[in-house]
Amino acid sequence: MLMLTRRLVTALALTGAFTVQAQTPVHVGVAIPAADHGFTAGIVWWANQAKKELEAANPGLKITVKAAASAGEQANQLQDLLTTNKINALVILPQESAALTKPVQQLHNKGVYVTVVDRGLTDPSAQDAYVAGDNTAFGAVPAEFIAKQLGGKGDIVALRGIPTTIDNERMDAFKAVLAKSPEVKLLDAKHGNWNRDDAFKVMQDFLTRFKKLDAVWAADDDMAFGVLRAIDQAKRTDIKLVFGGAGAKGMVKILKDASDPRIQANVSYSPKFIYDAIKLTAEARLKGQKLPAKTIVPSVLITKDNAKDFYFPDSPF
């Protein structure tokens, strides 16, 4: 009997039954929008930086990055990441909130750990963690600055981004702050889709409809550049302030150099948070851990005085 027991122990040891089970390799899928404007170019760049640096530092880690030009393409990529690439964790910056919620939920239901970045889903139960900039501050900071610069009185218009939860958060915060200055009138707000050309067309419409404007809030620096082009083309001199957002290097340089008096401030919102989200997710999963339900990166006012701290000339954004 003793001999049989020894043989059984030896056999189990050889098959690994008495060893700690090897940790499952972590394969993170990263689903992001294609580089169709400056901010998403920064997202793509930082995502690939994360892949290169994190895979080199962690032999048990694999990262697959996919960029999509539309919500439909991104939904298809999610299925490929699951069935072809066999991911067990996902970091996604959704093209659109509503359209991607169900596709993400399907992966989550199959055991994929999900970190959503920036553009939240319409149903948070589809995710394990959320990482984003401070979208409330992103809307509140410009409103506070514009109201102060106008002395609490004036006519303004706003350009929103793509219809998403973060766009709603920003606009709600912007309006809430403006409500404290009732003589600052928001005449209209339309979606410019975080795109220079779309913003140019929206601003052309505003300039045709409104013969006097004091300031413009364009909730993204790419849109702000489109706004400036439309104003210059129309030779309008009534608009004294254009406030963009996200701290694009071109806009921060204008602010730093004081080369356009209409650009007086900005608000930070770096695309580097995709790198941070990938790093946090990968390191947590390698340890078998989870992230906090929500991680918020602060958004702060950028002025000429601190612009140098937000100027990164080698970055694509």
mmCIF file of C-alpha atoms in Angstrom:
data_model
loop_
_atom_site.group_PDB
_atom_site.id
_atom_site.type_symbol
_atom_site.label_atom_id
_atom_site.label_comp_id
_atom_site.label_asym_id
_atom_site.label_seq_id
_atom_site.Cartn_x
_atom_site.Cartn_y
_atom_site.Cartn_z
ATOM 1 C CA MET A 1 0.000 0.000 0.000
ATOM 2 C CA LEU A 2 2.865 2.346 0.882
ATOM 3 C CA MET A 3 4.535 1.538 -2.445
ATOM 4 C CA LEU A 4 1.276 2.317 -4.318
ATOM 5 C CA THR A 5 0.944 5.638 -2.526
ATOM 6 C CA ARG A 6 4.506 6.622 -3.423
ATOM 7 C CA ARG A 7 3.876 5.745 -7.068
ATOM 8 C CA LEU A 8 0.695 7.816 -7.078
ATOM 9 C CA VAL A 9 2.500 10.847 -5.574
ATOM 10 C CA THR A 10 5.269 10.507 -8.155
ATOM 11 C CA ALA A 11 2.782 10.264 -11.030
ATOM 12 C CA LEU A 12 0.800 13.281 -9.871
ATOM 13 C CA ALA A 13 3.987 15.295 -9.461
ATOM 14 C CA LEU A 14 5.092 14.441 -12.998
ATOM 15 C CA THR A 15 1.741 15.531 -14.449
ATOM 16 C CA GLY A 16 1.880 18.818 -12.555
ATOM 17 C CA ALA A 17 -1.056 18.065 -10.255
ATOM 18 C CA PHE A 18 0.974 19.127 -7.229
ATOM 19 C CA THR A 19 2.413 22.276 -8.832
ATOM 20 C CA VAL A 20 0.842 25.735 -8.924
ATOM 21 C CA GLN A 21 -1.077 26.036 -12.187
ATOM 22 C CA ALA A 22 0.736 28.239 -14.705
ATOM 23 C CA GLN A 23 -0.801 31.683 -14.978
ATOM 24 C CA THR A 24 -2.953 32.131 -18.098
ATOM 25 C CA PRO A 25 -1.191 34.456 -20.568
ATOM 26 C CA VAL A 26 -2.903 37.836 -20.842
ATOM 27 C CA HIS A 27 -3.954 38.856 -24.338
ATOM 28 C CA VAL A 28 -5.319 42.401 -24.403
ATOM 29 C CA GLY A 29 -7.297 43.572 -27.403
ATOM 30 C CA VAL A 30 -7.264 47.334 -27.966
ATOM 31 C CA ALA A 31 -10.112 48.765 -30.057
ATOM 32 C CA ILE A 32 -9.806 52.452 -30.938
ATOM 33 C CA PRO A 33 -11.013 54.920 -33.582
ATOM 34 C CA ALA A 34 -8.870 55.416 -36.675
ATOM 35 C CA ALA A 35 -6.690 58.527 -36.889
ATOM 36 C CA ASP A 36 -9.253 60.730 -38.617
ATOM 37 C CA HIS A 37 -8.250 63.892 -36.710
ATOM 38 C CA GLY A 38 -5.520 65.115 -34.388
ATOM 39 C CA PHE A 39 -6.838 63.682 -31.148
ATOM 40 C CA THR A 40 -7.442 60.189 -32.537
ATOM 41 C CA ALA A 41 -4.001 60.329 -34.206
ATOM 42 C CA GLY A 42 -2.674 60.791 -30.694
ATOM 43 C CA ILE A 43 -4.812 57.872 -29.470
ATOM 44 C CA VAL A 44 -3.402 55.557 -32.172
ATOM 45 C CA TRP A 45 0.170 56.677 -31.454
ATOM 46 C CA TRP A 46 -0.120 56.165 -27.684
ATOM 47 C CA ALA A 47 -1.839 52.771 -28.110
ATOM 48 C CA ASN A 48 1.017 51.496 -30.250
ATOM 49 C CA GLN A 49 3.545 52.923 -27.801
ATOM 50 C CA ALA A 50 1.820 50.923 -25.072
ATOM 51 C CA LYS A 51 1.979 47.723 -27.146
ATOM 52 C CA LYS A 52 5.678 48.151 -27.856
ATOM 53 C CA GLU A 53 6.739 49.067 -24.333
ATOM 54 C CA LEU A 54 4.457 46.777 -22.327
ATOM 55 C CA GLU A 55 5.069 43.644 -24.415
ATOM 56 C CA ALA A 56 8.816 44.207 -24.078
ATOM 57 C CA ALA A 57 8.503 44.512 -20.303
ATOM 58 C CA ASN A 58 6.083 41.591 -19.795
ATOM 59 C CA PRO A 59 6.853 38.301 -21.606
ATOM 60 C CA GLY A 60 3.434 36.867 -20.632
ATOM 61 C CA LEU A 61 1.581 39.736 -22.295
ATOM 62 C CA LYS A 62 0.275 40.096 -25.843
ATOM 63 C CA ILE A 63 -1.469 43.222 -27.125
ATOM 64 C CA THR A 64 -3.396 43.469 -30.390
ATOM 65 C CA VAL A 65 -4.345 46.978 -31.549
ATOM 66 C CA LYS A 66 -7.162 47.552 -34.045
ATOM 67 C CA ALA A 67 -8.343 50.949 -35.321
ATOM 68 C CA ALA A 68 -11.747 51.422 -36.960
ATOM 69 C CA ALA A 69 -13.180 54.196 -39.124
ATOM 70 C CA SER A 70 -16.798 53.551 -38.109
ATOM 71 C CA ALA A 71 -18.925 52.037 -35.366
ATOM 72 C CA GLY A 72 -19.842 49.117 -37.615
ATOM 73 C CA GLU A 73 -16.220 48.358 -38.418
ATOM 74 C CA GLN A 74 -15.320 48.507 -34.732
ATOM 75 C CA ALA A 75 -18.127 46.084 -33.832
ATOM 76 C CA ASN A 76 -16.787 43.624 -36.433
ATOM 77 C CA GLN A 77 -13.263 44.041 -35.054
ATOM 78 C CA LEU A 78 -14.492 43.080 -31.583
ATOM 79 C CA GLN A 79 -15.716 39.754 -32.907
ATOM 80 C CA ASP A 80 -12.369 39.194 -34.655
ATOM 81 C CA LEU A 81 -10.492 39.998 -31.459
ATOM 82 C CA LEU A 82 -12.520 37.378 -29.618
ATOM 83 C CA THR A 83 -12.728 34.572 -32.167
ATOM 84 C CA THR A 84 -9.478 34.998 -34.122
ATOM 85 C CA ASN A 85 -7.108 36.668 -31.675
ATOM 86 C CA LYS A 86 -8.550 34.905 -28.585
ATOM 87 C CA ILE A 87 -8.294 37.946 -26.312
ATOM 88 C CA ASN A 88 -9.180 37.667 -22.638
ATOM 89 C CA ALA A 89 -9.124 41.413 -21.904
ATOM 90 C CA LEU A 90 -10.349 44.400 -23.895
ATOM 91 C CA VAL A 91 -9.491 48.100 -23.757
ATOM 92 C CA ILE A 92 -11.911 50.012 -25.952
ATOM 93 C CA LEU A 93 -12.445 53.634 -26.854
ATOM 94 C CA PRO A 94 -15.840 53.274 -28.557
ATOM 95 C CA GLN A 95 -16.535 54.978 -31.869
ATOM 96 C CA GLU A 96 -20.035 55.676 -30.562
ATOM 97 C CA SER A 97 -21.591 54.934 -27.189
ATOM 98 C CA ALA A 98 -24.961 53.444 -28.124
ATOM 99 C CA ALA A 99 -23.814 51.479 -31.177
ATOM 100 C CA LEU A 100 -20.955 49.729 -29.342
ATOM 101 C CA THR A 101 -22.693 48.899 -26.073
ATOM 102 C CA LYS A 102 -24.243 45.615 -27.211
ATOM 103 C CA PRO A 103 -21.119 44.341 -29.060
ATOM 104 C CA VAL A 104 -19.007 45.040 -25.958
ATOM 105 C CA GLN A 105 -21.615 43.384 -23.734
ATOM 106 C CA GLN A 106 -21.375 40.224 -25.861
ATOM 107 C CA LEU A 107 -17.623 39.980 -25.186
ATOM 108 C CA HIS A 108 -18.117 40.759 -21.515
ATOM 109 C CA ASN A 109 -20.716 37.991 -21.244
ATOM 110 C CA LYS A 110 -18.115 35.543 -22.611
ATOM 111 C CA GLY A 111 -15.663 36.341 -19.829
ATOM 112 C CA VAL A 112 -13.550 39.069 -21.436
ATOM 113 C CA TYR A 113 -12.382 41.681 -18.923
ATOM 114 C CA VAL A 114 -13.466 45.084 -20.298
ATOM 115 C CA THR A 115 -11.961 48.517 -19.705
ATOM 116 C CA VAL A 116 -13.842 51.318 -21.468
ATOM 117 C CA VAL A 117 -11.932 54.522 -22.179
ATOM 118 C CA ASP A 118 -13.227 58.057 -22.661
ATOM 119 C CA ARG A 119 -16.498 57.532 -24.549
ATOM 120 C CA GLY A 120 -18.625 55.595 -22.087
ATOM 121 C CA LEU A 121 -21.178 52.923 -22.955
ATOM 122 C CA THR A 122 -24.902 53.493 -22.488
ATOM 123 C CA ASP A 123 -25.006 50.484 -20.155
ATOM 124 C CA PRO A 124 -22.099 50.441 -17.660
ATOM 125 C CA SER A 125 -22.840 46.801 -16.755
ATOM 126 C CA ALA A 126 -21.048 45.886 -19.993
ATOM 127 C CA GLN A 127 -17.711 46.976 -18.507
ATOM 128 C CA ASP A 128 -15.442 46.192 -15.571
ATOM 129 C CA ALA A 129 -13.627 49.519 -15.471
ATOM 130 C CA TYR A 130 -13.830 53.023 -16.937
ATOM 131 C CA VAL A 131 -10.869 55.362 -17.540
ATOM 132 C CA ALA A 132 -11.358 58.910 -18.824
ATOM 133 C CA GLY A 133 -10.432 62.528 -18.547
ATOM 134 C CA ASP A 134 -12.578 64.804 -16.427
ATOM 135 C CA ASN A 135 -15.377 65.570 -18.880
ATOM 136 C CA THR A 136 -17.305 67.657 -16.368
ATOM 137 C CA ALA A 137 -14.309 69.961 -15.959
ATOM 138 C CA PHE A 138 -13.789 69.889 -19.747
ATOM 139 C CA GLY A 139 -17.160 71.629 -20.111
ATOM 140 C CA ALA A 140 -17.139 73.697 -16.927
ATOM 141 C CA VAL A 141 -13.665 75.260 -17.308
ATOM 142 C CA PRO A 142 -14.379 76.880 -20.722
ATOM 143 C CA ALA A 143 -17.764 78.170 -19.547
ATOM 144 C CA GLU A 144 -16.210 79.776 -16.479
ATOM 145 C CA PHE A 145 -13.441 81.363 -18.537
ATOM 146 C CA ILE A 146 -15.747 82.634 -21.298
ATOM 147 C CA ALA A 147 -18.235 84.123 -18.844
ATOM 148 C CA LYS A 148 -15.438 85.878 -16.963
ATOM 149 C CA GLN A 149 -13.759 87.230 -20.103
ATOM 150 C CA LEU A 150 -17.086 88.567 -21.405
ATOM 151 C CA GLY A 151 -17.795 90.278 -18.123
ATOM 152 C CA GLY A 152 -20.892 88.152 -17.617
ATOM 153 C CA LYS A 153 -22.656 89.393 -20.766
ATOM 154 C CA GLY A 154 -22.557 88.361 -24.460
ATOM 155 C CA ASP A 155 -23.752 86.085 -27.243
ATOM 156 C CA ILE A 156 -21.996 82.795 -27.887
ATOM 157 C CA VAL A 157 -22.324 79.576 -29.888
ATOM 158 C CA ALA A 158 -20.945 76.100 -29.225
ATOM 159 C CA LEU A 159 -19.727 73.192 -31.339
ATOM 160 C CA ARG A 160 -20.203 69.753 -29.811
ATOM 161 C CA GLY A 161 -18.404 66.519 -30.683
ATOM 162 C CA ILE A 162 -19.794 63.163 -31.838
ATOM 163 C CA PRO A 163 -22.989 62.104 -30.015
ATOM 164 C CA THR A 164 -21.573 60.178 -27.039
ATOM 165 C CA THR A 165 -21.933 60.071 -23.280
ATOM 166 C CA ILE A 166 -18.845 62.267 -22.849
ATOM 167 C CA ASP A 167 -20.225 64.866 -25.244
ATOM 168 C CA ASN A 168 -23.383 64.973 -23.120
ATOM 169 C CA GLU A 169 -21.331 65.307 -19.917
ATOM 170 C CA ARG A 170 -19.332 68.185 -21.370
ATOM 171 C CA MET A 171 -22.366 70.035 -22.707
ATOM 172 C CA ASP A 172 -24.341 69.567 -19.496
ATOM 173 C CA ALA A 173 -21.440 70.974 -17.459
ATOM 174 C CA PHE A 174 -20.984 73.881 -19.866
ATOM 175 C CA LYS A 175 -24.673 74.836 -19.628
ATOM 176 C CA ALA A 176 -24.739 74.439 -15.857
ATOM 177 C CA VAL A 177 -21.932 76.968 -15.441
ATOM 178 C CA LEU A 178 -23.444 79.379 -17.982
ATOM 179 C CA ALA A 179 -26.699 79.315 -16.024
ATOM 180 C CA LYS A 180 -24.873 81.291 -13.322
ATOM 181 C CA SER A 181 -24.363 84.101 -15.882
ATOM 182 C CA PRO A 182 -27.847 84.533 -17.402
ATOM 183 C CA GLU A 183 -26.749 87.428 -19.606
ATOM 184 C CA VAL A 184 -24.337 85.168 -21.465
ATOM 185 C CA LYS A 185 -26.649 83.767 -24.120
ATOM 186 C CA LEU A 186 -25.916 80.416 -25.787
ATOM 187 C CA LEU A 187 -27.605 81.054 -29.141
ATOM 188 C CA ASP A 188 -27.082 77.548 -30.551
ATOM 189 C CA ALA A 189 -25.003 74.388 -30.200
ATOM 190 C CA LYS A 190 -24.444 71.920 -33.032
ATOM 191 C CA HIS A 191 -22.328 68.809 -33.523
ATOM 192 C CA GLY A 192 -19.043 69.413 -35.329
ATOM 193 C CA ASN A 193 -18.003 65.788 -34.789
ATOM 194 C CA TRP A 194 -14.517 66.715 -33.481
ATOM 195 C CA ASN A 195 -13.589 67.383 -37.109
ATOM 196 C CA ARG A 196 -12.068 70.510 -38.702
ATOM 197 C CA ASP A 197 -14.075 70.380 -41.922
ATOM 198 C CA ASP A 198 -17.376 69.649 -40.184
ATOM 199 C CA ALA A 199 -16.713 72.448 -37.704
ATOM 200 C CA PHE A 200 -15.880 74.825 -40.555
ATOM 201 C CA LYS A 201 -19.301 74.149 -42.117
ATOM 202 C CA VAL A 202 -21.144 74.477 -38.800
ATOM 203 C CA MET A 203 -19.387 77.768 -38.098
ATOM 204 C CA GLN A 204 -20.219 79.072 -41.567
ATOM 205 C CA ASP A 205 -23.874 78.442 -40.747
ATOM 206 C CA PHE A 206 -23.552 80.215 -37.402
ATOM 207 C CA LEU A 207 -21.868 83.206 -39.051
ATOM 208 C CA THR A 208 -24.651 83.458 -41.611
ATOM 209 C CA ARG A 209 -27.409 83.261 -39.003
ATOM 210 C CA PHE A 210 -25.891 85.401 -36.254
ATOM 211 C CA LYS A 211 -24.626 88.835 -37.249
ATOM 212 C CA LYS A 212 -22.928 89.428 -33.919
ATOM 213 C CA LEU A 213 -21.116 86.900 -31.762
ATOM 214 C CA ASP A 214 -18.775 87.519 -28.870
ATOM 215 C CA ALA A 215 -17.245 84.076 -28.332
ATOM 216 C CA VAL A 216 -17.235 80.472 -29.534
ATOM 217 C CA TRP A 217 -16.733 77.285 -27.573
ATOM 218 C CA ALA A 218 -15.484 74.491 -29.833
ATOM 219 C CA ALA A 219 -15.223 71.389 -27.664
ATOM 220 C CA ASP A 220 -12.044 70.138 -29.331
ATOM 221 C CA ASP A 221 -8.994 71.859 -30.801
ATOM 222 C CA ASP A 222 -9.467 70.390 -34.273
ATOM 223 C CA MET A 223 -12.913 71.984 -34.365
ATOM 224 C CA ALA A 224 -11.458 75.238 -33.041
ATOM 225 C CA PHE A 225 -9.097 75.392 -36.016
ATOM 226 C CA GLY A 226 -12.070 74.906 -38.349
ATOM 227 C CA VAL A 227 -13.907 77.684 -36.514
ATOM 228 C CA LEU A 228 -10.975 80.077 -36.894
ATOM 229 C CA ARG A 229 -10.791 79.355 -40.618
ATOM 230 C CA ALA A 230 -14.489 80.107 -41.077
ATOM 231 C CA ILE A 231 -14.209 83.346 -39.089
ATOM 232 C CA ASP A 232 -11.172 84.465 -41.081
ATOM 233 C CA GLN A 233 -12.794 83.583 -44.396
ATOM 234 C CA ALA A 234 -15.898 85.576 -43.470
ATOM 235 C CA LYS A 235 -13.693 88.476 -42.316
ATOM 236 C CA ARG A 236 -15.634 88.710 -39.060
ATOM 237 C CA THR A 237 -13.996 90.862 -36.396
ATOM 238 C CA ASP A 238 -16.734 90.746 -33.741
ATOM 239 C CA ILE A 239 -15.638 87.409 -32.248
ATOM 240 C CA LYS A 240 -13.022 88.111 -29.601
ATOM 241 C CA LEU A 241 -12.611 84.643 -28.066
ATOM 242 C CA VAL A 242 -12.426 81.074 -29.422
ATOM 243 C CA PHE A 243 -11.985 78.405 -26.756
ATOM 244 C CA GLY A 244 -11.062 74.920 -27.961
ATOM 245 C CA GLY A 245 -10.104 71.922 -25.859
ATOM 246 C CA ALA A 246 -7.781 68.954 -25.261
ATOM 247 C CA GLY A 247 -4.452 70.778 -25.533
ATOM 248 C CA ALA A 248 -3.432 70.001 -29.120
ATOM 249 C CA LYS A 249 0.179 71.030 -29.659
ATOM 250 C CA GLY A 250 -0.714 73.480 -32.447
ATOM 251 C CA MET A 251 -3.257 75.253 -30.267
ATOM 252 C CA VAL A 252 -0.991 75.253 -27.218
ATOM 253 C CA LYS A 253 1.813 76.758 -29.325
ATOM 254 C CA ILE A 254 -0.494 79.604 -30.396
ATOM 255 C CA LEU A 255 -1.347 80.136 -26.744
ATOM 256 C CA LYS A 256 2.298 79.926 -25.630
ATOM 257 C CA ASP A 257 3.453 82.350 -28.330
ATOM 258 C CA ALA A 258 0.414 84.665 -27.964
ATOM 259 C CA SER A 259 0.165 84.659 -31.762
ATOM 260 C CA ASP A 260 -3.650 84.939 -32.007
ATOM 261 C CA PRO A 261 -5.510 87.165 -29.524
ATOM 262 C CA ARG A 262 -8.671 85.079 -29.930
ATOM 263 C CA ILE A 263 -6.892 82.080 -28.367
ATOM 264 C CA GLN A 264 -6.615 82.968 -24.695
ATOM 265 C CA ALA A 265 -6.945 79.607 -22.912
ATOM 266 C CA ASN A 266 -7.483 75.874 -23.325
ATOM 267 C CA VAL A 267 -8.368 72.856 -21.194
ATOM 268 C CA SER A 268 -6.240 69.707 -20.881
ATOM 269 C CA TYR A 269 -7.442 66.292 -22.076
ATOM 270 C CA SER A 270 -4.501 64.219 -23.313
ATOM 271 C CA PRO A 271 -4.888 61.155 -25.576
ATOM 272 C CA LYS A 272 -2.183 59.552 -23.423
ATOM 273 C CA PHE A 273 -4.945 58.175 -21.215
ATOM 274 C CA ILE A 274 -5.276 55.281 -23.716
ATOM 275 C CA TYR A 275 -1.673 54.308 -22.829
ATOM 276 C CA ASP A 276 -2.494 54.588 -19.145
ATOM 277 C CA ALA A 277 -5.658 52.497 -19.534
ATOM 278 C CA ILE A 278 -3.817 49.737 -21.427
ATOM 279 C CA LYS A 279 -0.983 49.709 -18.863
ATOM 280 C CA LEU A 280 -3.329 49.640 -15.880
ATOM 281 C CA THR A 281 -5.446 46.865 -17.423
ATOM 282 C CA ALA A 282 -2.511 44.708 -18.511
ATOM 283 C CA GLU A 283 -0.693 44.953 -15.188
ATOM 284 C CA ALA A 284 -3.849 44.217 -13.200
ATOM 285 C CA ARG A 285 -4.737 41.172 -15.305
ATOM 286 C CA LEU A 286 -1.179 39.827 -15.127
ATOM 287 C CA LYS A 287 -1.621 39.858 -11.343
ATOM 288 C CA GLY A 288 -5.144 38.432 -11.553
ATOM 289 C CA GLN A 289 -6.523 41.678 -10.171
ATOM 290 C CA LYS A 290 -9.221 44.179 -11.174
ATOM 291 C CA LEU A 291 -9.099 47.943 -11.609
ATOM 292 C CA PRO A 292 -11.205 50.440 -9.677
ATOM 293 C CA ALA A 293 -14.609 50.877 -11.310
ATOM 294 C CA LYS A 294 -13.693 54.424 -12.395
ATOM 295 C CA THR A 295 -10.403 56.277 -12.899
ATOM 296 C CA ILE A 296 -10.623 59.968 -13.814
ATOM 297 C CA VAL A 297 -7.674 62.000 -15.139
ATOM 298 C CA PRO A 298 -8.050 65.709 -14.179
ATOM 299 C CA SER A 299 -8.779 68.358 -16.843
ATOM 300 C CA VAL A 300 -7.242 71.733 -15.981
ATOM 301 C CA LEU A 301 -7.119 75.253 -17.422
ATOM 302 C CA ILE A 302 -4.188 75.983 -19.744
ATOM 303 C CA THR A 303 -3.134 79.625 -20.118
ATOM 304 C CA LYS A 304 -0.105 81.409 -21.524
ATOM 305 C CA ASP A 305 1.471 81.174 -18.075
ATOM 306 C CA ASN A 306 1.502 77.350 -17.939
ATOM 307 C CA ALA A 307 1.286 76.482 -21.664
ATOM 308 C CA LYS A 308 4.909 75.308 -21.763
ATOM 309 C CA ASP A 309 3.984 72.474 -19.395
ATOM 310 C CA PHE A 310 1.437 71.153 -21.910
ATOM 311 C CA TYR A 311 3.462 71.602 -25.118
ATOM 312 C CA PHE A 312 4.878 68.376 -26.592
ATOM 313 C CA PRO A 313 6.246 69.145 -30.091
ATOM 314 C CA ASP A 314 7.208 65.523 -30.853
ATOM 315 C CA SER A 315 3.716 64.184 -30.206
ATOM 316 C CA PRO A 316 1.298 63.733 -33.155
ATOM 317 C CA PHE A 317 -1.273 65.708 -31.140
#
